Short mmCIF file of C-alpha atoms in Angstrom, two decimals:
data_model
loop_
_atom_site.label_atom_id
_atom_site.label_comp_id
_atom_site.label_asym_id
_atom_site.label_seq_id
_atom_site.Cartn_x
_atom_site.Cartn_y
_atom_site.Cartn_z
CA MET A 1 36.33 185.05 43.69
CA SER A 2 34.38 183.50 46.63
CA ILE A 3 32.36 180.30 46.94
CA ALA A 4 28.85 179.48 48.19
CA PHE A 5 27.04 176.23 48.98
CA TYR A 6 23.22 176.05 49.27
CA VAL A 7 21.30 173.01 50.51
CA GLY A 8 17.50 173.15 50.71
CA LYS A 9 15.66 172.16 53.88
CA ASN A 10 14.31 168.85 52.53
CA LEU A 11 17.88 167.66 51.95
CA THR A 12 19.29 168.32 55.43
CA LYS A 13 19.22 166.07 58.50
CA ASP A 14 17.41 168.57 60.72
CA GLY A 15 15.15 170.31 58.17
CA SER A 16 17.25 173.48 58.15
CA THR A 17 18.41 175.48 55.16
CA LEU A 18 22.21 175.61 54.99
CA LEU A 19 24.16 178.36 53.26
CA GLY A 20 27.94 178.25 53.57
CA GLY A 21 30.93 179.86 51.97
CA PHE A 22 33.49 182.63 52.10
CA GLY A 23 35.01 185.48 50.12
CA HIS A 24 38.40 185.60 48.42
CA GLU A 25 39.93 188.92 49.44
CA PRO A 26 43.57 189.88 50.11
CA SER A 27 42.91 192.10 53.11
CA SER A 28 42.15 192.21 56.80
CA HIS A 29 38.95 190.56 58.04
CA TRP A 30 36.93 190.91 61.21
CA ILE A 31 33.50 190.16 62.68
CA ASP A 32 30.75 192.76 62.99
CA ILE A 33 27.35 192.45 64.63
CA VAL A 34 25.47 195.45 63.24
CA PRO A 35 22.47 196.47 65.41
CA ALA A 36 19.02 197.36 64.11
CA GLN A 37 18.81 201.13 63.70
CA ASN A 38 16.30 203.91 63.12
CA HIS A 39 17.32 206.68 60.71
CA PRO A 40 15.98 210.24 60.42
CA ALA A 41 13.79 211.09 57.47
CA GLY A 42 15.86 212.11 54.47
CA SER A 43 18.92 210.05 55.45
CA ARG A 44 21.14 209.01 52.57
CA ILE A 45 23.99 206.53 52.15
CA GLN A 46 27.01 206.58 49.87
CA VAL A 47 27.34 203.72 47.39
CA GLY A 48 29.38 202.76 44.35
CA VAL A 49 33.06 202.76 43.45
CA THR A 50 35.77 205.39 43.13
CA GLU A 51 38.30 206.17 40.43
CA ALA A 52 40.66 203.75 42.22
CA ALA A 53 38.53 200.71 41.28
CA ASN A 54 39.68 198.35 38.53
CA LEU A 55 36.78 199.72 36.44
CA PRO A 56 36.79 203.37 37.59
CA GLY A 57 33.63 204.89 38.95
CA GLU A 58 32.06 207.76 40.81
CA LEU A 59 30.37 207.54 44.21
CA ILE A 60 26.71 208.50 44.52
CA THR A 61 24.21 208.72 47.37
CA ILE A 62 20.83 207.03 47.61
CA PRO A 63 18.04 207.22 50.22
CA GLN A 64 18.39 205.11 53.38
CA ASP A 65 15.36 203.29 54.79
CA ARG A 66 13.94 204.67 58.01
CA ASN A 67 14.57 201.31 59.74
CA THR A 68 17.38 198.81 59.14
CA TYR A 69 17.66 195.29 60.58
CA LYS A 70 20.30 193.69 62.74
CA TYR A 71 22.79 191.41 61.02
CA ILE A 72 26.06 189.51 61.53
CA SER A 73 28.79 189.98 58.97
CA SER A 74 32.41 189.29 58.10
CA THR A 75 33.84 192.70 57.21
CA TYR A 76 37.00 193.43 55.22
CA SER A 77 38.97 196.30 53.75
CA GLU A 78 40.07 195.64 50.18
CA PHE A 79 38.91 194.22 46.86
CA LEU A 80 40.02 195.61 43.49
CA GLY A 81 40.08 199.17 44.79
CA PHE A 82 36.50 199.25 46.10
CA PRO A 83 35.93 201.61 49.07
CA PRO A 84 35.99 199.91 52.50
CA PRO A 85 34.49 198.61 54.68
CA LEU A 86 33.16 195.78 52.52
CA THR A 87 30.90 192.79 53.16
CA ASN A 88 29.63 189.76 51.26
CA GLY A 89 26.51 189.35 53.41
CA GLY A 90 25.93 187.24 56.51
CA LEU A 91 22.72 186.58 58.47
CA ASN A 92 20.05 189.04 59.58
CA GLU A 93 17.41 189.08 62.32
CA HIS A 94 14.73 187.73 59.95
CA GLY A 95 16.74 184.62 59.15
CA VAL A 96 17.85 185.86 55.73
CA ALA A 97 21.39 184.85 54.79
CA GLY A 98 23.47 186.20 51.94
CA ARG A 99 26.65 185.26 50.09
CA ASP A 100 28.47 187.19 47.40
CA VAL A 101 30.30 185.28 44.64
CA TRP A 102 32.09 186.40 41.48
CA SER A 103 30.50 185.68 38.10
CA ASP A 104 32.49 186.98 35.13
CA SER A 105 30.58 188.72 32.35
CA ARG A 106 31.59 188.32 28.71
CA GLN A 107 34.35 190.67 27.53
CA GLU A 108 32.03 192.75 25.35
CA LEU A 109 30.01 193.71 28.43
CA ILE A 110 33.14 194.62 30.38
CA ASP A 111 34.32 196.73 27.45
CA MET A 112 31.05 198.68 27.26
CA THR A 113 31.08 199.53 30.99
CA PRO A 114 30.96 203.34 31.12
CA GLU A 115 33.75 205.40 32.68
CA PRO A 116 33.05 206.60 35.23
CA GLN A 117 30.47 203.98 36.11
CA ARG A 118 27.78 204.76 38.66
CA GLY A 119 25.52 202.59 40.80
CA LEU A 120 25.60 200.19 43.72
CA ASN A 121 28.55 197.81 44.03
CA TYR A 122 28.41 194.15 45.10
CA SER A 123 29.05 194.98 48.76
CA ASP A 124 26.38 197.70 48.79
CA LEU A 125 23.85 195.17 47.52
CA ALA A 126 24.84 192.51 50.07
CA ARG A 127 24.77 194.97 52.95
CA ILE A 128 21.43 196.49 51.97
CA ALA A 129 19.88 193.03 51.56
CA MET A 130 20.90 192.25 55.14
CA GLU A 131 19.58 195.62 56.33
CA ARG A 132 16.19 195.49 54.61
CA ALA A 133 15.07 191.99 53.56
CA THR A 134 12.69 189.74 55.50
CA THR A 135 12.88 186.84 52.99
CA ALA A 136 15.31 185.62 50.34
CA ARG A 137 12.83 186.57 47.60
CA GLU A 138 12.58 190.05 49.06
CA ALA A 139 16.38 190.33 49.06
CA VAL A 140 16.33 189.88 45.27
CA GLU A 141 13.38 192.26 44.83
CA ILE A 142 15.15 194.94 46.87
CA THR A 143 18.57 194.63 45.26
CA GLY A 144 17.15 194.25 41.76
CA GLY A 145 14.97 197.29 42.33
CA LEU A 146 18.01 199.32 43.43
CA ILE A 147 19.92 198.33 40.29
CA ASN A 148 16.88 199.35 38.20
CA ALA A 149 16.71 202.71 39.95
CA TYR A 150 20.36 203.67 40.46
CA GLY A 151 22.51 201.39 38.29
CA TYR A 152 25.22 198.86 39.06
CA ALA A 153 28.96 199.45 39.51
CA THR A 154 30.99 196.32 38.88
CA TYR A 155 34.47 194.87 38.76
CA GLY A 156 33.47 192.66 35.80
CA GLY A 157 30.32 190.75 36.80
CA ASN A 158 29.09 189.30 40.05
CA SER A 159 26.43 187.20 41.77
CA HIS A 160 24.66 186.78 45.10
CA LEU A 161 23.04 183.77 46.75
CA PHE A 162 20.32 184.57 49.29
CA ALA A 163 18.53 182.03 51.49
CA ASP A 164 15.90 181.79 54.20
CA GLU A 165 14.26 178.87 56.01
CA ASN A 166 12.17 177.96 52.97
CA GLU A 167 14.16 178.69 49.82
CA GLY A 168 17.17 180.27 48.15
CA TRP A 169 17.71 182.62 45.23
CA VAL A 170 20.79 182.93 43.02
CA MET A 171 21.11 186.37 41.44
CA ILE A 172 23.56 187.37 38.68
CA GLU A 173 24.54 191.01 38.05
CA PHE A 174 26.24 191.66 34.71
CA ALA A 175 28.83 194.25 33.70
CA GLY A 176 28.22 196.76 30.93
CA GLY A 177 26.30 199.59 32.57
CA GLN A 178 23.01 198.29 31.13
CA GLY A 179 21.43 197.33 34.46
CA LEU A 180 21.29 193.66 33.43
CA TRP A 181 20.45 191.21 36.21
CA ALA A 182 18.61 187.91 36.59
CA ALA A 183 17.61 185.60 39.46
CA GLU A 184 16.54 181.97 39.81
CA ARG A 185 14.70 180.38 42.73
CA LEU A 186 16.24 177.41 44.55
CA GLY A 187 13.66 175.28 46.35
CA PRO A 188 13.76 173.00 49.40
CA ASN A 189 14.87 170.04 47.24
CA ASP A 190 17.68 171.89 45.47
CA VAL A 191 21.41 172.20 45.96
CA ARG A 192 23.60 174.85 44.35
CA VAL A 193 27.29 175.63 44.33
CA SER A 194 28.32 179.08 43.14
CA TYR A 195 31.99 178.90 42.14
CA PRO A 196 31.39 181.07 40.10
CA GLY A 197 27.73 181.99 40.37
CA TYR A 198 25.69 180.93 37.35
CA ILE A 199 22.21 180.56 35.85
CA HIS A 200 21.74 178.36 32.81
CA ASP A 201 18.19 178.00 31.41
CA PHE A 202 16.24 181.20 32.00
CA PRO A 203 12.70 181.48 30.55
CA VAL A 204 12.14 184.27 28.05
CA ASP A 205 8.69 184.80 29.61
CA PHE A 206 10.21 185.01 33.10
CA LYS A 207 7.75 187.71 34.16
CA ASN A 208 5.04 185.03 34.16
CA ASN A 209 7.10 182.57 36.21
CA ASP A 210 7.37 182.96 39.99
CA ASP A 211 10.65 181.04 40.02
CA TYR A 212 12.54 183.74 38.09
CA MET A 213 13.14 187.48 38.20
CA GLY A 214 15.19 189.86 36.10
CA SER A 215 15.69 193.31 34.65
CA ASP A 216 13.21 194.27 31.94
CA ASN A 217 15.95 194.15 29.29
CA ILE A 218 17.56 190.81 30.22
CA VAL A 219 16.15 188.98 27.16
CA ASP A 220 15.85 191.78 24.61
CA PHE A 221 19.37 193.11 25.09
CA ALA A 222 20.85 189.75 24.05
CA ARG A 223 18.81 189.87 20.84
CA GLU A 224 19.80 193.48 20.17
CA GLN A 225 23.47 192.58 20.43
CA GLY A 226 23.09 189.55 18.18
CA TRP A 227 24.13 187.23 20.99
CA ARG A 228 20.83 185.37 20.66
CA ASN A 229 19.33 185.25 17.20
CA PRO A 230 15.63 184.23 17.42
CA GLU A 231 15.76 182.88 13.85
CA GLN A 232 18.45 180.43 14.90
CA ASP A 233 17.26 179.81 18.44
CA ASP A 234 13.50 179.85 19.03
CA SER A 235 13.85 178.15 22.40
CA ASP A 236 11.68 179.26 25.28
CA TYR A 237 14.84 179.58 27.36
CA LEU A 238 17.96 181.70 27.34
CA ASN A 239 21.18 180.13 28.66
CA LEU A 240 22.42 183.15 30.61
CA GLN A 241 25.92 181.85 31.06
CA ASP A 242 26.32 181.17 27.34
CA VAL A 243 24.84 184.52 26.35
CA TYR A 244 26.16 186.93 28.98
CA GLY A 245 28.91 185.04 30.81
CA VAL A 246 32.05 183.02 30.16
CA PRO A 247 32.79 179.27 30.46
CA PHE A 248 33.63 177.90 33.90
CA PRO A 249 37.35 178.57 34.46
CA GLY A 250 38.07 175.01 35.60
CA ILE A 251 37.04 173.35 32.33
CA GLY A 252 40.02 171.61 30.80
CA VAL A 253 42.36 172.36 33.71
CA ASP A 254 44.37 169.41 35.05
CA LYS A 255 43.74 168.88 38.76
CA GLU A 256 47.34 167.84 39.37
CA GLU A 257 48.71 170.94 37.70
CA ASP A 258 46.31 173.48 39.21
CA HIS A 259 43.79 171.97 41.61
CA PHE A 260 42.58 175.39 42.76
CA THR A 261 41.37 176.42 39.29
CA ALA A 262 40.23 172.90 38.37
CA MET A 263 37.75 172.98 41.26
CA ARG A 264 35.86 175.92 39.72
CA ILE A 265 33.24 173.87 37.87
CA PRO A 266 30.04 174.23 39.95
CA PRO A 267 28.11 171.22 38.54
CA GLU A 268 31.00 168.95 39.55
CA ARG A 269 30.99 170.40 43.05
CA GLU A 270 27.21 169.90 43.19
CA ASP A 271 27.64 166.24 42.31
CA GLU A 272 30.06 165.94 45.24
CA LEU A 273 27.62 167.72 47.52
CA LEU A 274 24.88 165.24 46.62
CA THR A 275 27.02 162.44 48.08
CA LEU A 276 26.73 164.11 51.50
CA LEU A 277 22.91 164.15 51.57
CA PRO A 278 21.09 164.30 53.85
CA MET A 279 23.50 166.99 54.93
CA SER A 280 24.26 168.00 58.50
CA LEU A 281 25.50 171.30 59.82
CA GLU A 282 28.78 169.55 60.61
CA ASP A 283 29.16 168.40 57.00
CA MET A 284 28.73 171.98 55.78
CA LEU A 285 31.32 173.23 58.26
CA ALA A 286 33.77 170.67 56.88
CA LEU A 287 32.92 171.55 53.26
CA VAL A 288 33.62 175.26 53.73
CA ARG A 289 36.89 174.27 55.47
CA ASP A 290 37.97 172.02 52.56
CA PRO A 291 41.64 172.77 51.73
CA ARG A 292 40.93 172.56 48.01
CA TRP A 293 39.55 176.09 48.23
CA SER A 294 40.16 177.34 51.78
CA ASN A 295 43.63 178.85 51.54
CA ASP A 296 45.38 182.19 52.07
CA GLN A 297 42.94 183.89 49.72
CA ALA A 298 39.93 182.72 51.76
CA GLY A 299 39.15 185.69 53.95
CA TYR A 300 36.83 183.94 56.43
CA GLY A 301 34.40 181.03 56.75
CA GLN A 302 30.63 181.22 57.30
CA VAL A 303 27.78 178.74 57.61
CA ALA A 304 24.24 180.04 58.13
CA HIS A 305 22.15 177.42 59.95
CA ILE A 306 18.58 178.58 59.21
CA ARG A 307 16.05 176.45 61.07
CA PRO A 308 12.26 176.60 60.60
CA HIS A 309 11.18 175.74 64.13
CA VAL A 310 13.40 177.78 66.44
CA HIS A 311 12.90 181.15 68.07
CA LYS A 312 13.99 183.84 65.62
CA ASP A 313 16.58 185.09 68.14
CA LEU A 314 18.42 181.77 67.89
CA GLN A 315 19.06 181.63 64.15
CA THR A 316 22.82 181.18 64.04
CA LEU A 317 25.78 182.09 61.86
CA TRP A 318 28.88 179.97 62.40
CA VAL A 319 31.88 182.22 61.71
CA ALA A 320 35.60 181.58 61.28
CA VAL A 321 37.23 185.01 61.45
CA THR A 322 39.67 184.10 58.66
CA GLY A 323 40.19 181.03 56.44
CA ALA A 324 38.47 178.06 58.13
CA VAL A 325 41.20 175.62 57.04
CA THR A 326 43.16 176.73 60.14
CA THR A 327 40.52 178.70 62.06
CA PRO A 328 37.78 177.31 64.35
CA TYR A 329 34.19 178.40 63.82
CA VAL A 330 32.28 180.16 66.57
CA PRO A 331 28.43 180.00 66.57
CA ILE A 332 26.85 183.47 66.84
CA PRO A 333 23.06 183.59 67.35
CA ILE A 334 21.44 186.72 65.94
CA VAL A 335 20.36 187.86 69.44
CA THR A 336 24.02 188.29 70.46
CA LYS A 337 25.03 191.78 71.61
CA PRO A 338 27.45 193.58 69.27
CA SER A 339 29.77 194.10 72.25
CA ALA A 340 30.11 190.32 72.70
CA VAL A 341 32.60 190.17 69.83
CA PRO A 342 35.96 190.49 71.63
CA PRO A 343 38.28 193.29 70.48
CA GLU A 344 40.67 190.61 69.24
CA PHE A 345 38.08 189.75 66.55
CA VAL A 346 37.35 193.28 65.28
CA GLN A 347 39.34 195.59 63.01
CA HIS A 348 43.13 195.87 63.42
CA ARG A 349 45.72 197.48 61.17
CA TYR A 350 47.18 194.21 59.83
CA LEU A 351 46.40 194.07 56.08
CA THR A 352 43.87 196.90 56.44
CA LYS A 353 43.60 199.41 53.60
CA TYR A 354 44.52 203.02 54.42
CA SER A 355 46.00 202.03 57.81
CA ASP A 356 49.64 201.67 56.78
CA SER A 357 50.59 205.22 55.86
CA GLU A 358 49.62 207.33 58.88
CA PRO A 359 50.01 207.11 62.69
CA LEU A 360 47.27 205.41 64.69
CA SER A 361 44.30 207.36 66.02
CA PRO A 362 44.44 207.45 69.85
CA ASP A 363 40.82 206.32 69.88
CA TYR A 364 41.92 202.92 68.52
CA ALA A 365 44.98 202.37 70.71
CA MET A 366 43.46 199.80 73.08
CA GLN A 367 41.69 197.95 70.28
CA GLU A 368 44.97 197.75 68.37
CA ALA A 369 46.86 196.67 71.51
CA THR A 370 44.94 193.39 71.66
CA ARG A 371 46.08 190.35 69.75
CA TYR A 372 44.46 190.27 66.32
CA ALA A 373 42.70 186.94 65.85
CA THR A 374 43.02 187.09 62.06
CA ARG A 375 46.77 187.52 62.32
CA GLU A 376 47.08 184.70 64.88
CA PHE A 377 45.22 182.22 62.68
CA LYS A 378 47.13 183.39 59.60
CA ARG A 379 50.35 182.45 61.41
CA LEU A 380 48.95 178.97 61.93
CA LEU A 381 48.07 178.77 58.22
CA TYR A 382 51.54 179.81 57.12
CA PHE A 383 53.30 177.34 59.40
CA THR A 384 50.92 174.51 58.43
CA SER A 385 51.30 175.19 54.71
CA GLU A 386 55.01 174.30 54.85
CA HIS A 387 54.33 170.71 55.94
CA PRO A 388 50.60 169.95 55.63
CA GLU A 389 51.25 166.22 55.49
CA LEU A 390 52.58 166.45 59.03
CA PHE A 391 50.25 169.03 60.57
CA LEU A 392 46.95 169.61 58.76
CA ASN A 393 44.85 166.64 59.82
CA ARG A 394 45.88 166.98 63.46
CA ILE A 395 45.14 170.69 63.45
CA THR A 396 41.75 170.01 61.85
CA GLY A 397 41.10 167.37 64.50
CA SER A 398 41.89 169.80 67.30
CA MET A 399 39.64 172.49 65.86
CA GLU A 400 36.74 170.12 65.24
CA SER A 401 37.08 168.67 68.75
CA LEU A 402 36.51 172.20 70.06
CA GLU A 403 33.61 172.70 67.67
CA MET A 404 32.04 169.42 68.82
CA LYS A 405 31.85 170.88 72.32
CA MET A 406 30.02 173.90 70.93
CA LEU A 407 27.69 171.67 68.90
CA ASN A 408 26.94 169.40 71.86
CA GLU A 409 25.82 172.28 74.07
CA ARG A 410 23.51 173.97 71.55
CA LYS A 411 20.28 172.21 72.59
CA GLU A 412 20.74 172.88 76.29
CA LEU A 413 21.93 176.44 75.66
CA GLU A 414 18.91 177.29 73.53
CA GLU A 415 16.51 175.75 76.03
CA LYS A 416 18.13 177.84 78.75
CA TYR A 417 17.68 180.94 76.59
CA LEU A 418 13.96 180.32 76.21
CA THR A 419 13.57 179.68 79.92
CA LEU A 420 15.41 182.89 80.80
CA LEU A 421 13.43 184.82 78.20
CA GLU A 422 10.19 183.75 79.86
CA SER A 423 11.29 183.99 83.50
CA GLU A 424 13.70 186.94 83.59
CA GLY A 425 13.17 188.77 80.31
CA ALA A 426 14.98 189.56 77.10
CA ASP A 427 17.97 191.33 78.66
CA ALA A 428 18.94 188.40 80.89
CA ALA A 429 18.51 185.90 78.05
CA GLN A 430 20.55 188.02 75.63
CA LYS A 431 23.30 188.49 78.21
CA MET A 432 23.62 184.72 78.67
CA ILE A 433 23.95 184.08 74.92
CA SER A 434 26.41 186.95 74.53
CA LYS A 435 28.65 185.62 77.28
CA ASN A 436 28.64 182.24 75.54
CA VAL A 437 29.76 183.80 72.24
CA GLU A 438 32.51 185.72 74.02
CA LYS A 439 33.67 182.57 75.85
CA TRP A 440 33.96 180.44 72.70
CA SER A 441 35.64 183.25 70.78
CA PHE A 442 38.39 183.40 73.38
CA LYS A 443 38.65 179.60 73.53
CA SER A 444 39.05 179.44 69.75
CA LEU A 445 41.80 182.07 69.87
CA GLN A 446 43.53 180.27 72.73
CA LEU A 447 43.47 177.02 70.75
CA GLY A 448 44.88 178.76 67.69
CA GLN A 449 47.75 180.20 69.71
CA GLU A 450 48.50 176.84 71.32
CA LEU A 451 48.51 175.06 67.96
CA THR A 452 50.74 177.70 66.42
CA TYR A 453 53.20 177.37 69.30
CA LYS A 454 53.36 173.59 68.87
CA VAL A 455 53.67 173.65 65.09
CA GLU A 456 56.32 176.38 65.20
CA LYS A 457 58.33 174.47 67.80
CA ILE A 458 58.29 171.26 65.73
CA THR A 459 59.05 173.16 62.52
CA ARG A 460 62.05 174.94 63.99
CA LYS A 461 63.43 171.72 65.47
CA ARG A 462 62.92 169.47 62.43
CA PHE A 463 63.17 171.80 59.45
CA GLY A 464 64.20 175.29 60.50
CA ILE A 465 62.50 178.44 59.17
CA ARG A 466 62.67 178.67 55.40
CA MET A 467 63.55 182.19 54.25
CA PRO A 468 62.74 183.76 50.86
CA GLU A 469 65.18 183.33 48.00
CA ASP A 470 66.79 186.26 46.22
CA THR A 471 64.42 187.31 43.42
CA ALA A 472 65.64 190.89 42.97
CA ASP A 473 66.59 192.47 39.67
CA ILE A 474 70.24 192.48 38.65
CA GLY A 475 72.08 195.07 40.67
CA GLU A 476 69.61 195.06 43.56
CA THR A 477 71.32 195.00 46.98
CA THR A 478 68.25 194.73 49.25
CA PRO A 479 68.13 191.37 51.09
CA PRO A 480 65.38 189.05 49.82
CA TRP A 481 63.47 189.18 53.13
CA SER A 482 63.13 192.97 52.71
CA GLN A 483 61.79 192.87 49.16
CA SER A 484 58.14 192.87 48.08
CA MET A 485 56.06 190.17 49.74
CA VAL A 486 53.30 190.29 47.09
CA LYS A 487 52.41 187.01 45.36
CA LYS A 488 53.66 186.83 41.79
CA PRO A 489 51.15 185.91 39.07
CA ASP A 490 52.70 182.49 38.44
CA GLU A 491 52.88 181.57 42.14
CA PRO A 492 50.16 179.53 43.91
CA TYR A 493 48.24 180.87 46.88
CA VAL A 494 49.61 179.75 50.22
CA ASN A 495 47.62 176.60 50.90
CA CYS A 496 47.51 173.36 52.91
CA TYR A 497 46.13 171.11 50.18
CA ASP A 498 47.81 167.74 49.68
CA PRO A 499 45.91 165.12 47.63
CA GLU A 500 47.57 162.36 49.66
CA LEU A 501 46.01 163.54 52.93
CA ASP A 502 42.41 162.53 52.25
CA ILE A 503 39.68 162.02 49.68
CA TYR A 504 37.56 165.18 49.63
CA PRO A 505 34.86 166.05 50.52
CA ARG A 506 35.27 164.38 53.89
CA LYS A 507 33.15 163.97 57.00
CA PHE A 508 33.40 166.35 59.94
CA GLY A 509 35.30 165.14 63.00
CA ILE A 510 37.16 162.21 61.46
CA TYR A 511 40.57 163.51 62.57
CA SER A 512 39.64 164.39 66.14
CA LYS A 513 41.15 161.19 67.55
CA ASP A 514 44.52 162.27 66.11
CA GLU A 515 44.47 165.80 67.49
CA ASP A 516 47.58 165.33 69.66
#
């Protein structure tokens, strides 16, 4: 699934580009800072999907660039059988941010997907964009070029949203094994919500328009299939969603019956976003945290704060290690050392694919011995979801009070970095920033543990711990708490949404006075 919010620089309070969102994945999540690297000539990387994917495939290798850039990412281990580790993007050292968002292709395209399929998957494209792109436009050129050269392996259609300090690009990759893709530029006066990703009017002469890109066959293939008959439609534009996609899943869904699905109409979310303009970083943090979509399926939270007039080392990705509805963000400037991410915030075995069936490698014993931040914040989510009317706003207030402290120190911290960079050199300046990231990571974890302790104590005293009911087949003797814990298709995701709590979207920090 996933969601992404783009706001151009002319529509923000500080002239920055904002790109926020998260991925919907039922797996473990952690934070990686991947360093810039040099690779020997002839290096190759493995891409694609295996036979275990929902649309089976075959892995291939493609050439690696000699040099890859540093980037910050939320990493995870599972989505529809795709090989881990996986990423939806992040922020790289050139100030290019990326988000990955689902975008279902029409059934005929899914049906014509070859078996096995070959090519780059959505995560491969996001990762390579972070490794190689210096602008958002270049991210599309690189990923589109890779699809042209090596093909695309899909789970049924997908999209990406790339951004830099000047512009954004939404890119749709279609199922079918035909190498179909298209991209649309988003300027400094644009907003876009991908939920799912979409492009409507796409010019048939896109090759003569700098605001669009696409595969050579993106127009002709629709005509060949009879999905766009030029005798009936001589328009200069192709509605890509109508021709290659499916209707927004939220159309016609009652918000009271299924608010989570009803939210999935991007133009409606864009209208809401317009009410927040000019938008601040804080407003974007609150939007990504919104309980209408941040729930147990939300793997993490990210907001890329891409500013035009700061030192490139200080471009910052605000990261919540798991769903931001009950997880504080921590600001991570791109200059931060990879080792500054505490072991509590990197990979652990909880919910991690392939880690449940064999003993632990001794090399990972100390890493695994630490508390796993994702698990700690998940505990807070699960407790809060039982009684959100009692807990959610106060928990949000506590988290945003902590984040206000981080926000209030940014100017002084960045000035100190520049002073150190000039007086003592890059190593001393980087060390200072890295210690700051480590400090706030630990403080966020400490707050999460304290909140969980308080909420658990109140819950036990006032309500007790609700246990699962017996849902076993007739004749089953296993106690309900030992049966499968997997969500059933007709069950909602664990969530903290309550329409009585507030009118959404809401302003950042409004609950902080109630944090106790």
